[in-house]
mmCIF file of C-alpha atoms in Angstrom:
data_model
loop_
_atom_site.group_PDB
_atom_site.id
_atom_site.type_symbol
_atom_site.label_atom_id
_atom_site.label_comp_id
_atom_site.label_asym_id
_atom_site.label_seq_id
_atom_site.Cartn_x
_atom_site.Cartn_y
_atom_site.Cartn_z
ATOM 1 C CA MET X 1 106.881 83.024 65.689
ATOM 2 C CA ALA X 2 107.187 84.189 69.312
ATOM 3 C CA SER X 3 110.645 85.162 70.500
ATOM 4 C CA GLN X 4 112.140 83.652 73.643
ATOM 5 C CA GLU X 5 111.541 86.850 75.622
ATOM 6 C CA ASP X 6 107.818 86.567 74.830
ATOM 7 C CA ILE X 7 107.752 83.066 76.328
ATOM 8 C CA VAL X 8 110.037 83.324 79.363
ATOM 9 C CA PRO X 9 111.934 86.271 80.891
ATOM 10 C CA ASN X 10 115.110 86.639 78.834
ATOM 11 C CA ASP X 11 117.061 87.903 81.840
ATOM 12 C CA THR X 12 116.159 85.126 84.262
ATOM 13 C CA ARG X 13 118.996 83.615 86.259
ATOM 14 C CA TYR X 14 117.425 80.179 86.725
ATOM 15 C CA VAL X 15 115.941 77.202 84.941
ATOM 16 C CA PRO X 16 112.756 76.614 86.970
ATOM 17 C CA LEU X 17 112.134 73.238 88.593
ATOM 18 C CA THR X 18 108.867 72.028 90.108
ATOM 19 C CA GLN X 19 108.680 70.639 93.601
ATOM 20 C CA GLN X 20 107.240 67.464 95.002
ATOM 21 C CA PRO X 21 104.699 68.185 97.771
ATOM 22 C CA TYR X 22 106.293 69.959 100.765
ATOM 23 C CA CYS X 23 109.695 70.041 99.039
ATOM 24 C CA CYS X 24 110.063 73.730 98.167
ATOM 25 C CA VAL X 25 113.374 74.043 100.030
ATOM 26 C CA PRO X 26 115.237 71.187 98.308
ATOM 27 C CA THR X 27 113.807 72.267 94.949
ATOM 28 C CA CYS X 28 115.138 75.806 95.351
ATOM 29 C CA LEU X 29 118.500 74.318 96.288
ATOM 30 C CA GLN X 30 118.357 72.109 93.188
ATOM 31 C CA MET X 31 117.883 75.228 91.039
ATOM 32 C CA VAL X 32 120.953 76.758 92.662
ATOM 33 C CA MET X 33 122.877 73.527 92.076
ATOM 34 C CA LEU X 34 121.838 73.546 88.420
ATOM 35 C CA ARG X 35 123.022 77.142 88.035
ATOM 36 C CA CYS X 36 126.335 76.301 89.754
ATOM 37 C CA GLY X 37 126.950 73.164 87.699
ATOM 38 C CA ILE X 38 126.562 70.835 90.691
ATOM 39 C CA PRO X 39 125.074 67.369 89.967
ATOM 40 C CA LEU X 40 121.508 67.100 91.231
ATOM 41 C CA VAL X 41 120.292 64.653 93.853
ATOM 42 C CA PRO X 42 116.641 63.696 94.520
ATOM 43 C CA GLN X 43 114.441 66.177 96.350
ATOM 44 C CA GLU X 44 113.226 63.462 98.734
ATOM 45 C CA LEU X 45 116.782 62.567 99.733
ATOM 46 C CA MET X 46 117.697 66.174 100.436
ATOM 47 C CA ALA X 47 114.424 66.684 102.306
ATOM 48 C CA HIS X 48 115.055 63.636 104.505
ATOM 49 C CA HIS X 49 118.308 65.180 105.722
ATOM 50 C CA MET X 50 116.452 68.423 106.483
ATOM 51 C CA GLN X 51 113.956 66.737 108.816
ATOM 52 C CA ILE X 52 110.986 66.881 106.460
ATOM 53 C CA THR X 53 107.626 66.006 107.986
ATOM 54 C CA VAL X 54 104.476 65.496 105.903
ATOM 55 C CA PRO X 55 100.857 64.745 106.866
ATOM 56 C CA LYS X 56 100.296 61.040 107.417
ATOM 57 C CA GLU X 57 97.673 60.927 104.663
ATOM 58 C CA LYS X 58 100.257 62.203 102.151
ATOM 59 C CA LYS X 59 102.879 59.599 103.018
ATOM 60 C CA GLU X 60 101.955 57.490 99.995
ATOM 61 C CA LEU X 61 103.259 60.215 97.666
ATOM 62 C CA PHE X 62 106.830 59.458 98.758
ATOM 63 C CA TRP X 63 109.143 56.446 98.649
ATOM 64 C CA HIS X 64 109.990 56.658 102.339
ATOM 65 C CA ILE X 65 109.184 59.758 104.359
ATOM 66 C CA ARG X 66 108.758 61.026 107.908
ATOM 67 C CA SER X 67 105.072 61.686 108.581
ATOM 68 C CA GLY X 68 102.852 62.741 111.451
ATOM 69 C CA THR X 69 99.426 63.897 112.521
ATOM 70 C CA LYS X 70 100.484 67.075 114.349
ATOM 71 C CA ARG X 71 101.433 69.965 112.084
ATOM 72 C CA PRO X 72 104.821 71.518 112.957
ATOM 73 C CA LYS X 73 104.817 75.165 114.049
ATOM 74 C CA ALA X 74 106.369 76.410 110.815
ATOM 75 C CA GLY X 75 104.158 74.163 108.688
ATOM 76 C CA TRP X 76 104.620 70.844 106.914
ATOM 77 C CA GLY X 77 107.834 70.325 104.977
ATOM 78 C CA THR X 78 111.495 70.695 105.875
ATOM 79 C CA GLN X 79 112.234 71.893 109.400
ATOM 80 C CA LEU X 80 115.265 74.158 109.160
ATOM 81 C CA ASN X 81 116.172 76.641 111.858
ATOM 82 C CA GLU X 82 119.282 78.241 113.319
ATOM 83 C CA ASN X 83 119.962 75.091 115.366
ATOM 84 C CA ALA X 84 119.087 72.653 112.569
ATOM 85 C CA THR X 85 120.755 74.000 109.446
ATOM 86 C CA ALA X 86 121.217 72.602 105.955
ATOM 87 C CA GLU X 87 124.948 72.070 106.529
ATOM 88 C CA PRO X 88 124.660 68.411 107.674
ATOM 89 C CA MET X 89 122.634 67.656 104.537
ATOM 90 C CA PHE X 90 125.221 69.322 102.308
ATOM 91 C CA ALA X 91 127.982 67.310 103.999
ATOM 92 C CA ALA X 92 126.123 63.982 103.958
ATOM 93 C CA LEU X 93 125.251 64.254 100.267
ATOM 94 C CA ASN X 94 128.572 65.797 99.212
ATOM 95 C CA ILE X 95 126.924 68.979 97.920
ATOM 96 C CA PRO X 96 129.488 71.817 97.886
ATOM 97 C CA LEU X 97 127.128 74.524 99.125
ATOM 98 C CA ALA X 98 126.860 76.551 102.320
ATOM 99 C CA MET X 99 123.943 78.571 103.673
ATOM 100 C CA SER X 100 123.738 81.616 105.923
ATOM 101 C CA TRP X 101 120.700 83.387 107.336
ATOM 102 C CA HIS X 102 119.594 87.000 106.996
ATOM 103 C CA LEU X 103 116.276 86.793 108.807
ATOM 104 C CA ILE X 104 113.563 89.408 108.564
ATOM 105 C CA ASP X 105 114.273 90.920 111.981
ATOM 106 C CA THR X 106 117.652 92.103 110.660
ATOM 107 C CA PHE X 107 115.878 94.434 108.209
ATOM 108 C CA ALA X 108 114.378 97.499 109.891
ATOM 109 C CA SER X 109 112.431 98.604 106.817
ATOM 110 C CA THR X 110 111.377 97.726 103.288
ATOM 111 C CA ASN X 111 114.181 99.972 102.044
ATOM 112 C CA GLU X 112 116.800 97.904 103.873
ATOM 113 C CA LEU X 113 115.379 94.671 102.464
ATOM 114 C CA LEU X 114 115.185 96.098 98.942
ATOM 115 C CA THR X 115 118.770 97.360 99.109
ATOM 116 C CA TYR X 116 120.042 94.005 100.403
ATOM 117 C CA LEU X 117 118.248 92.065 97.659
ATOM 118 C CA ALA X 118 119.393 94.455 94.926
ATOM 119 C CA CYS X 119 123.012 94.209 96.091
ATOM 120 C CA ALA X 120 122.758 90.417 96.303
ATOM 121 C CA GLU X 121 121.378 90.164 92.783
ATOM 122 C CA GLY X 122 123.998 92.580 91.475
ATOM 123 C CA ALA X 123 126.724 90.423 93.007
ATOM 124 C CA GLY X 124 125.279 87.289 91.419
ATOM 125 C CA LYS X 125 124.326 85.740 94.743
ATOM 126 C CA ASP X 126 121.725 83.011 95.192
ATOM 127 C CA ILE X 127 119.079 84.038 97.727
ATOM 128 C CA VAL X 128 116.244 81.842 98.964
ATOM 129 C CA ILE X 129 113.370 84.000 100.212
ATOM 130 C CA CYS X 130 111.178 82.544 102.967
ATOM 131 C CA PHE X 131 107.725 83.935 103.713
ATOM 132 C CA GLN X 132 104.210 83.045 104.840
ATOM 133 C CA ASN X 133 102.054 81.557 102.086
ATOM 134 C CA GLY X 134 98.845 83.295 103.081
ATOM 135 C CA ALA X 135 100.346 86.764 103.343
ATOM 136 C CA MET X 136 101.904 86.471 99.891
ATOM 137 C CA TYR X 137 99.080 84.756 98.026
ATOM 138 C CA GLY X 138 96.008 86.026 99.873
ATOM 139 C CA THR X 139 94.942 82.702 101.385
ATOM 140 C CA GLU X 140 94.394 81.408 104.919
ATOM 141 C CA ASP X 141 97.494 79.194 104.754
ATOM 142 C CA ASP X 142 99.814 80.298 107.553
ATOM 143 C CA GLY X 143 102.550 77.837 106.603
ATOM 144 C CA GLY X 144 105.861 78.845 105.126
ATOM 145 C CA HIS X 145 107.092 78.726 101.535
ATOM 146 C CA VAL X 146 110.395 79.464 99.833
ATOM 147 C CA CYS X 147 111.273 80.783 96.379
ATOM 148 C CA LEU X 148 114.439 82.034 94.680
ATOM 149 C CA LEU X 149 115.283 85.681 94.151
ATOM 150 C CA ASP X 150 115.624 86.342 90.429
ATOM 151 C CA ARG X 151 115.646 90.074 89.669
ATOM 152 C CA VAL X 152 115.119 93.356 91.546
ATOM 153 C CA ASP X 153 113.696 96.556 90.040
ATOM 154 C CA MET X 154 114.767 99.424 92.281
ATOM 155 C CA GLN X 155 112.746 102.000 90.358
ATOM 156 C CA LYS X 156 109.494 100.039 90.560
ATOM 157 C CA ARG X 157 110.397 98.672 94.020
ATOM 158 C CA THR X 158 109.531 95.153 92.941
ATOM 159 C CA VAL X 159 111.149 91.746 93.262
ATOM 160 C CA ARG X 160 110.838 88.952 90.725
ATOM 161 C CA PHE X 161 111.248 85.442 92.066
ATOM 162 C CA VAL X 162 111.108 81.860 90.825
ATOM 163 C CA ASP X 163 108.444 79.778 92.572
ATOM 164 C CA PRO X 164 108.895 75.973 92.653
ATOM 165 C CA GLY X 165 105.215 75.365 93.499
ATOM 166 C CA HIS X 166 103.465 72.921 91.176
ATOM 167 C CA ASN X 167 100.386 75.157 90.967
ATOM 168 C CA LYS X 168 102.162 78.515 90.834
ATOM 169 C CA PRO X 169 103.538 80.579 87.925
ATOM 170 C CA LYS X 170 107.270 79.952 87.744
ATOM 171 C CA TRP X 171 108.132 83.654 87.517
ATOM 172 C CA GLN X 172 106.283 86.037 89.789
ATOM 173 C CA THR X 173 106.688 89.677 90.731
ATOM 174 C CA ALA X 174 105.751 91.242 94.071
ATOM 175 C CA SER X 175 106.206 94.667 95.582
ATOM 176 C CA ILE X 176 108.918 94.914 98.206
ATOM 177 C CA SER X 177 106.217 95.962 100.665
ATOM 178 C CA LYS X 178 104.245 92.767 100.075
ATOM 179 C CA LEU X 179 107.340 90.588 100.362
ATOM 180 C CA TYR X 180 108.432 92.344 103.545
ATOM 181 C CA LYS X 181 104.992 91.848 105.115
ATOM 182 C CA ALA X 182 104.914 88.176 104.095
ATOM 183 C CA MET X 183 108.350 87.615 105.639
ATOM 184 C CA LYS X 184 107.298 89.438 108.810
ATOM 185 C CA ALA X 185 104.121 87.338 108.967
ATOM 186 C CA HIS X 186 106.189 84.142 108.937
ATOM 187 C CA GLY X 187 108.608 85.633 111.445
ATOM 188 C CA PRO X 188 112.269 85.030 112.288
ATOM 189 C CA ASP X 189 111.371 82.138 114.599
ATOM 190 C CA ASN X 190 110.104 80.299 111.516
ATOM 191 C CA MET X 191 113.095 81.446 109.438
ATOM 192 C CA GLY X 192 111.206 84.145 107.554
ATOM 193 C CA GLY X 193 113.684 86.264 105.626
ATOM 194 C CA CYS X 194 116.589 85.614 103.262
ATOM 195 C CA TRP X 195 118.810 82.541 103.098
ATOM 196 C CA GLU X 196 122.055 83.124 101.238
ATOM 197 C CA VAL X 197 123.417 80.053 99.452
ATOM 198 C CA LYS X 198 127.043 79.942 98.302
ATOM 199 C CA LYS X 199 129.045 77.426 96.340
ATOM 200 C CA LYS X 200 132.111 76.274 98.226
ATOM 201 C CA THR X 201 135.366 76.618 96.346
ATOM 202 C CA GLY X 202 138.469 74.494 96.434
ATOM 203 C CA LYS X 203 136.613 71.326 97.393
ATOM 204 C CA LYS X 204 136.241 68.442 95.001
ATOM 205 C CA GLN X 205 133.219 66.193 95.023
ATOM 206 C CA ALA X 206 133.738 62.508 95.558
ATOM 207 C CA SER X 207 133.287 60.396 92.450
#
């Protein structure tokens, strides 16, 4: 009989969840909530408060969603940026989390990014990594995607992450060079880089 480590990574920090279309951001946040013991709320509800926009022809996949015919600059999905953060969503839905940005232009090299991610993992931090789909997966898709940092191997210079995509392996490993290039391809204007998520302390949730 196969052992657990033969089936899933035995050192993973997360229970993987699978996203609804265009909902990679709320799904990653749900995985953080699950790890932190915070009650989950629907992906669609979280996405609504993060200005999600989906193609009009995909509107039927949702209960009630914002749709359009013109693709946003960063791609379909949630529309977070430094002026439209996740904080209003956290407040509106009584989710005791906070998010801060460490965008790709703050890292001068792959070494700086690798060191930051290794330190974050070592400290038990939850890091959402944002990059361009095409640059990571070798496709022509220039839209953005987010995953969760799981583990860093400094010796091999690789990063393992949890991917919420419905058609992606849940645990994936990429070289730091590939991740850096994919973040650079998405760019800081589209929030390419690292999003640090923290659980707020000393604040009770409403019942």
